[in-house]
């Protein structure tokens, strides 16, 4: 027995779907075999699959019916539904086997349900037949519109691209079942973007349909629609927007918007000065708008144009200096072109844009202008004062032609008048200075701030005013045993004059030396001569030194002659010719010393010793001034204190506790007579008891420190000697508590105590005499 499921209307057509299908299959045969094996004849019930439409809006939608062949309709069987979705999505009528969907089904969420069915005999509680599995498929309906998943879309395409150029491809997706009719078959169309763009219906490829110019519009919004069901009625659709930007190409040349520029330049402006700027405009952007400016017409070659690549401006600069008086205006033509141009775009750049520039030169008050950049004059030496040297000339380049005043900077040898004439103020000597470098200044009388200067070079020409002389000082010696004709010296000469020809000197002995000399001279004709002995043998004791006069003449016009004395020393020599008594002269010659050098050294030594003695004398004088106790006026410093203190018992003024670790107090003795105390003071001042070594060392150190310190003030020494120690054997010099009158005392013994007590002896001695 076959069972059928009555399914709901699908697409308006009622369907009756068999449980096992219209034909018997292998499962049916298997069930029949199982059923036939029972004693009781019992037909099996089997089902394969159900189809249920999605998007059912009713709360309980009948899916189909399960019914066993053994069910005779007496309600003795109970149907059960098992598996995923049973009870929650699908329910079954236990008596009739009807299956219902109690939830809305969405194929895109779940398209297949696998369930199990079971038939139980109510009376016995046992399964009438074994469990059987079946499938419920959710059939698709067109409930999803197409969607563009790659949004947003943006594309860049060069401007002026030809028709058919690919821009971008857009793709939509439909969640419906592509195998179920035309639910997922899409069709693309262009809603916005005509007439510049088009879209292929099946692929979604966007192409250019017309050329576009970026300078007119640089971006476009295109809207694409995608419809399912191939655009048939009832189809769903989705849209997307595509931003298409046009990239720049160099299809525009730069153009001057101004056909004429007017600029000005001062005639005092240096070369390289920026005069002004010109500007061309290019509708392109980026490197396509980079420009190059240049001069197209400039016959004077006075100006140039450079490009500022940051601002794309042309800067007009001064190439050569201008002169208002020479030319006061200029006219040049400039052109501009792009720096980067592709070959295929050269048709847009066939003719460059040009503009005309008028430049006006501004007049300024200029300094005087000399006719030459520098002057060179010549004058012979020894010319008298006021001799003419040369003339310079400067003029005012301006139209008013101001008179010029000339001056020479820091020169005591030359002078210049208002006409520019240079004369000498002193006689010139070429040997002192052969060239003079002067600086001539020209100043306008109408405007003294306008000044200009040029160099003037004066060459002092030579005249033969210096006779030739020895080229060096010669120390010549001859041996006592020298033979006649022996060469003892080679001499040469120099001339401080400058000769147009090469110097040539002539050497001769004076007339007296020629007739009576023991020596002779031979001219080598090369500006040198040799001195030879004219006899045999010399005597060191009788004639130790010879002086010969040598005449040297030059080839100047007129020729000048000088007399030079050559000193020849006679020396004691051995058989080999080596000198023995001229060692001093040989040493001086070998070391290159001259008499002048030796004298200079001696003078330097004398100056150094004199400086040392002077320094020592000043130090001694300063020392005497710093120690006034040794002078005659020291008594005035002593009397000014006018305070003797409280004697030995007064320890407030000077605390000796810090200087002594222990102090032995002595028994105070009765005061001796003043003369006895003072007489023993010098002998006993350094012997003051068991700790006398400490005080002696202290006093000696202080005394030595005061004597060696030139900066110590006098009162330091007074403080040092004021310390006598506690319990000193020497009594106080104070007049307080004195038992004996000083009138009867004699103070002559103070003279015996040395120079330190001399002033004290004078003081007490004079006091006693006055009292008497």
PDB file of N, CA, C and O in Angstrom, residues 361-392:
ATOM      1  N   UNK A 361      64.962 101.913 -16.774  1.00  0.00           N
ATOM      2  CA  UNK A 361      66.147 102.100 -15.944  1.00  0.00           C
ATOM      3  C   UNK A 361      65.966 103.385 -15.134  1.00  0.00           C
ATOM      4  O   UNK A 361      65.662 104.444 -15.685  1.00  0.00           O
ATOM      5  N   UNK A 362      66.171 103.272 -13.802  1.00  0.00           N
ATOM      6  CA  UNK A 362      66.031 104.424 -12.913  1.00  0.00           C
ATOM      7  C   UNK A 362      67.401 105.064 -12.684  1.00  0.00           C
ATOM      8  O   UNK A 362      68.396 104.367 -12.434  1.00  0.00           O
ATOM      9  N   UNK A 363      67.422 106.385 -12.763  1.00  0.00           N
ATOM     10  CA  UNK A 363      68.671 107.117 -12.602  1.00  0.00           C
ATOM     11  C   UNK A 363      68.984 107.286 -11.116  1.00  0.00           C
ATOM     12  O   UNK A 363      68.097 107.577 -10.311  1.00  0.00           O
ATOM     13  N   UNK A 364      70.267 107.086 -10.751  1.00  0.00           N
ATOM     14  CA  UNK A 364      70.741 107.310  -9.386  1.00  0.00           C
ATOM     15  C   UNK A 364      72.015 108.142  -9.455  1.00  0.00           C
ATOM     16  O   UNK A 364      72.688 108.212 -10.498  1.00  0.00           O
ATOM     17  N   UNK A 365      72.306 108.778  -8.340  1.00  0.00           N
ATOM     18  CA  UNK A 365      73.525 109.579  -8.265  1.00  0.00           C
ATOM     19  C   UNK A 365      74.707 108.633  -8.126  1.00  0.00           C
ATOM     20  O   UNK A 365      74.912 108.005  -7.094  1.00  0.00           O
ATOM     21  N   UNK A 366      75.532 108.552  -9.165  1.00  0.00           N
ATOM     22  CA  UNK A 366      76.634 107.604  -9.205  1.00  0.00           C
ATOM     23  C   UNK A 366      77.934 108.281  -8.800  1.00  0.00           C
ATOM     24  O   UNK A 366      78.111 109.486  -8.964  1.00  0.00           O
ATOM     25  N   UNK A 367      78.874 107.490  -8.282  1.00  0.00           N
ATOM     26  CA  UNK A 367      80.178 108.059  -7.911  1.00  0.00           C
ATOM     27  C   UNK A 367      80.987 108.397  -9.162  1.00  0.00           C
ATOM     28  O   UNK A 367      80.648 107.964 -10.269  1.00  0.00           O
ATOM     29  N   UNK A 368      82.041 109.162  -8.998  1.00  0.00           N
ATOM     30  CA  UNK A 368      82.873 109.505 -10.157  1.00  0.00           C
ATOM     31  C   UNK A 368      83.424 108.263 -10.845  1.00  0.00           C
ATOM     32  O   UNK A 368      83.671 107.239 -10.211  1.00  0.00           O
ATOM     33  N   UNK A 369      83.653 108.432 -12.130  1.00  0.00           N
ATOM     34  CA  UNK A 369      84.131 107.323 -12.945  1.00  0.00           C
ATOM     35  C   UNK A 369      85.476 107.711 -13.549  1.00  0.00           C
ATOM     36  O   UNK A 369      85.584 108.718 -14.261  1.00  0.00           O
ATOM     37  N   UNK A 370      86.505 106.909 -13.244  1.00  0.00           N
ATOM     38  CA  UNK A 370      87.824 107.151 -13.812  1.00  0.00           C
ATOM     39  C   UNK A 370      87.865 106.636 -15.252  1.00  0.00           C
ATOM     40  O   UNK A 370      87.166 105.678 -15.614  1.00  0.00           O
ATOM     41  N   UNK A 371      88.725 107.286 -16.053  1.00  0.00           N
ATOM     42  CA  UNK A 371      88.824 106.894 -17.454  1.00  0.00           C
ATOM     43  C   UNK A 371      89.498 105.548 -17.617  1.00  0.00           C
ATOM     44  O   UNK A 371      89.213 104.821 -18.579  1.00  0.00           O
ATOM     45  N   UNK A 372      90.369 105.178 -16.678  1.00  0.00           N
ATOM     46  CA  UNK A 372      91.079 103.898 -16.750  1.00  0.00           C
ATOM     47  C   UNK A 372      90.837 103.136 -15.456  1.00  0.00           C
ATOM     48  O   UNK A 372      90.638 103.737 -14.389  1.00  0.00           O
ATOM     49  N   UNK A 373      90.898 101.812 -15.507  1.00  0.00           N
ATOM     50  CA  UNK A 373      90.722 101.035 -14.271  1.00  0.00           C
ATOM     51  C   UNK A 373      91.920 101.158 -13.340  1.00  0.00           C
ATOM     52  O   UNK A 373      91.788 100.966 -12.133  1.00  0.00           O
ATOM     53  N   UNK A 374      93.087 101.473 -13.868  1.00  0.00           N
ATOM     54  CA  UNK A 374      94.283 101.712 -13.044  1.00  0.00           C
ATOM     55  C   UNK A 374      95.276 102.498 -13.893  1.00  0.00           C
ATOM     56  O   UNK A 374      95.169 102.577 -15.125  1.00  0.00           O
ATOM     57  N   UNK A 375      96.271 103.104 -13.212  1.00  0.00           N
ATOM     58  CA  UNK A 375      97.278 103.924 -13.884  1.00  0.00           C
ATOM     59  C   UNK A 375      98.665 103.432 -13.488  1.00  0.00           C
ATOM     60  O   UNK A 375      98.888 103.014 -12.341  1.00  0.00           O
ATOM     61  N   UNK A 376      99.597 103.507 -14.458  1.00  0.00           N
ATOM     62  CA  UNK A 376     101.001 103.164 -14.222  1.00  0.00           C
ATOM     63  C   UNK A 376     101.845 104.323 -14.731  1.00  0.00           C
ATOM     64  O   UNK A 376     101.754 104.705 -15.909  1.00  0.00           O
ATOM     65  N   UNK A 377     102.664 104.898 -13.823  1.00  0.00           N
ATOM     66  CA  UNK A 377     103.535 106.017 -14.187  1.00  0.00           C
ATOM     67  C   UNK A 377     104.980 105.641 -13.888  1.00  0.00           C
ATOM     68  O   UNK A 377     105.256 104.781 -13.030  1.00  0.00           O
ATOM     69  N   UNK A 378     105.900 106.313 -14.584  1.00  0.00           N
ATOM     70  CA  UNK A 378     107.334 106.111 -14.389  1.00  0.00           C
ATOM     71  C   UNK A 378     107.998 107.453 -14.116  1.00  0.00           C
ATOM     72  O   UNK A 378     107.619 108.476 -14.695  1.00  0.00           O
ATOM     73  N   UNK A 379     109.002 107.428 -13.243  1.00  0.00           N
ATOM     74  CA  UNK A 379     109.757 108.628 -12.923  1.00  0.00           C
ATOM     75  C   UNK A 379     111.162 108.208 -12.501  1.00  0.00           C
ATOM     76  O   UNK A 379     111.345 107.174 -11.844  1.00  0.00           O
ATOM     77  N   UNK A 380     112.171 108.999 -12.933  1.00  0.00           N
ATOM     78  CA  UNK A 380     113.547 108.685 -12.577  1.00  0.00           C
ATOM     79  C   UNK A 380     113.803 109.066 -11.129  1.00  0.00           C
ATOM     80  O   UNK A 380     113.240 110.024 -10.590  1.00  0.00           O
ATOM     81  N   UNK A 381     114.657 108.265 -10.504  1.00  0.00           N
ATOM     82  CA  UNK A 381     115.045 108.586  -9.142  1.00  0.00           C
ATOM     83  C   UNK A 381     115.906 109.849  -9.124  1.00  0.00           C
ATOM     84  O   UNK A 381     116.428 110.292 -10.148  1.00  0.00           O
ATOM     85  N   UNK A 382     116.006 110.414  -7.938  1.00  0.00           N
ATOM     86  CA  UNK A 382     116.796 111.616  -7.697  1.00  0.00           C
ATOM     87  C   UNK A 382     116.222 112.844  -8.383  1.00  0.00           C
ATOM     88  O   UNK A 382     116.909 113.862  -8.530  1.00  0.00           O
ATOM     89  N   UNK A 383     114.966 112.767  -8.863  1.00  0.00           N
ATOM     90  CA  UNK A 383     114.347 113.960  -9.433  1.00  0.00           C
ATOM     91  C   UNK A 383     114.007 114.929  -8.319  1.00  0.00           C
ATOM     92  O   UNK A 383     113.719 114.525  -7.182  1.00  0.00           O
ATOM     93  N   UNK A 384     114.013 116.226  -8.581  1.00  0.00           N
ATOM     94  CA  UNK A 384     113.769 117.198  -7.512  1.00  0.00           C
ATOM     95  C   UNK A 384     112.329 117.176  -7.035  1.00  0.00           C
ATOM     96  O   UNK A 384     111.428 116.640  -7.682  1.00  0.00           O
ATOM     97  N   UNK A 385     112.113 117.815  -5.900  1.00  0.00           N
ATOM     98  CA  UNK A 385     110.773 117.907  -5.323  1.00  0.00           C
ATOM     99  C   UNK A 385     109.848 118.691  -6.248  1.00  0.00           C
ATOM    100  O   UNK A 385     110.234 119.692  -6.844  1.00  0.00           O
ATOM    101  N   UNK A 386     108.609 118.212  -6.375  1.00  0.00           N
ATOM    102  CA  UNK A 386     107.624 118.844  -7.234  1.00  0.00           C
ATOM    103  C   UNK A 386     107.661 118.382  -8.669  1.00  0.00           C
ATOM    104  O   UNK A 386     106.975 118.960  -9.525  1.00  0.00           O
ATOM    105  N   UNK A 387     108.433 117.331  -8.951  1.00  0.00           N
ATOM    106  CA  UNK A 387     108.506 116.812 -10.323  1.00  0.00           C
ATOM    107  C   UNK A 387     107.187 116.174 -10.718  1.00  0.00           C
ATOM    108  O   UNK A 387     106.479 115.568  -9.902  1.00  0.00           O
ATOM    109  N   UNK A 388     106.855 116.291 -11.994  1.00  0.00           N
ATOM    110  CA  UNK A 388     105.610 115.740 -12.536  1.00  0.00           C
ATOM    111  C   UNK A 388     105.720 114.226 -12.638  1.00  0.00           C
ATOM    112  O   UNK A 388     106.716 113.688 -13.154  1.00  0.00           O
ATOM    113  N   UNK A 389     104.687 113.538 -12.144  1.00  0.00           N
ATOM    114  CA  UNK A 389     104.648 112.070 -12.208  1.00  0.00           C
ATOM    115  C   UNK A 389     103.640 111.607 -13.247  1.00  0.00           C
ATOM    116  O   UNK A 389     103.947 110.784 -14.125  1.00  0.00           O
ATOM    117  N   UNK A 390     102.440 112.107 -13.241  1.00  0.00           N
ATOM    118  CA  UNK A 390     101.404 111.705 -14.178  1.00  0.00           C
ATOM    119  C   UNK A 390     100.100 112.402 -13.834  1.00  0.00           C
ATOM    120  O   UNK A 390     100.014 113.187 -12.872  1.00  0.00           O
ATOM    121  N   UNK A 391      99.069 112.092 -14.592  1.00  0.00           N
ATOM    122  CA  UNK A 391      97.770 112.721 -14.385  1.00  0.00           C
ATOM    123  C   UNK A 391      96.681 111.659 -14.476  1.00  0.00           C
ATOM    124  O   UNK A 391      96.700 110.807 -15.365  1.00  0.00           O
ATOM    125  N   UNK A 392      95.731 111.738 -13.545  1.00  0.00           N
ATOM    126  CA  UNK A 392      94.548 110.877 -13.574  1.00  0.00           C
ATOM    127  C   UNK A 392      93.345 111.765 -13.835  1.00  0.00           C
ATOM    128  O   UNK A 392      93.378 112.977 -13.587  1.00  0.00           O
TER     129      UNK A 392
END
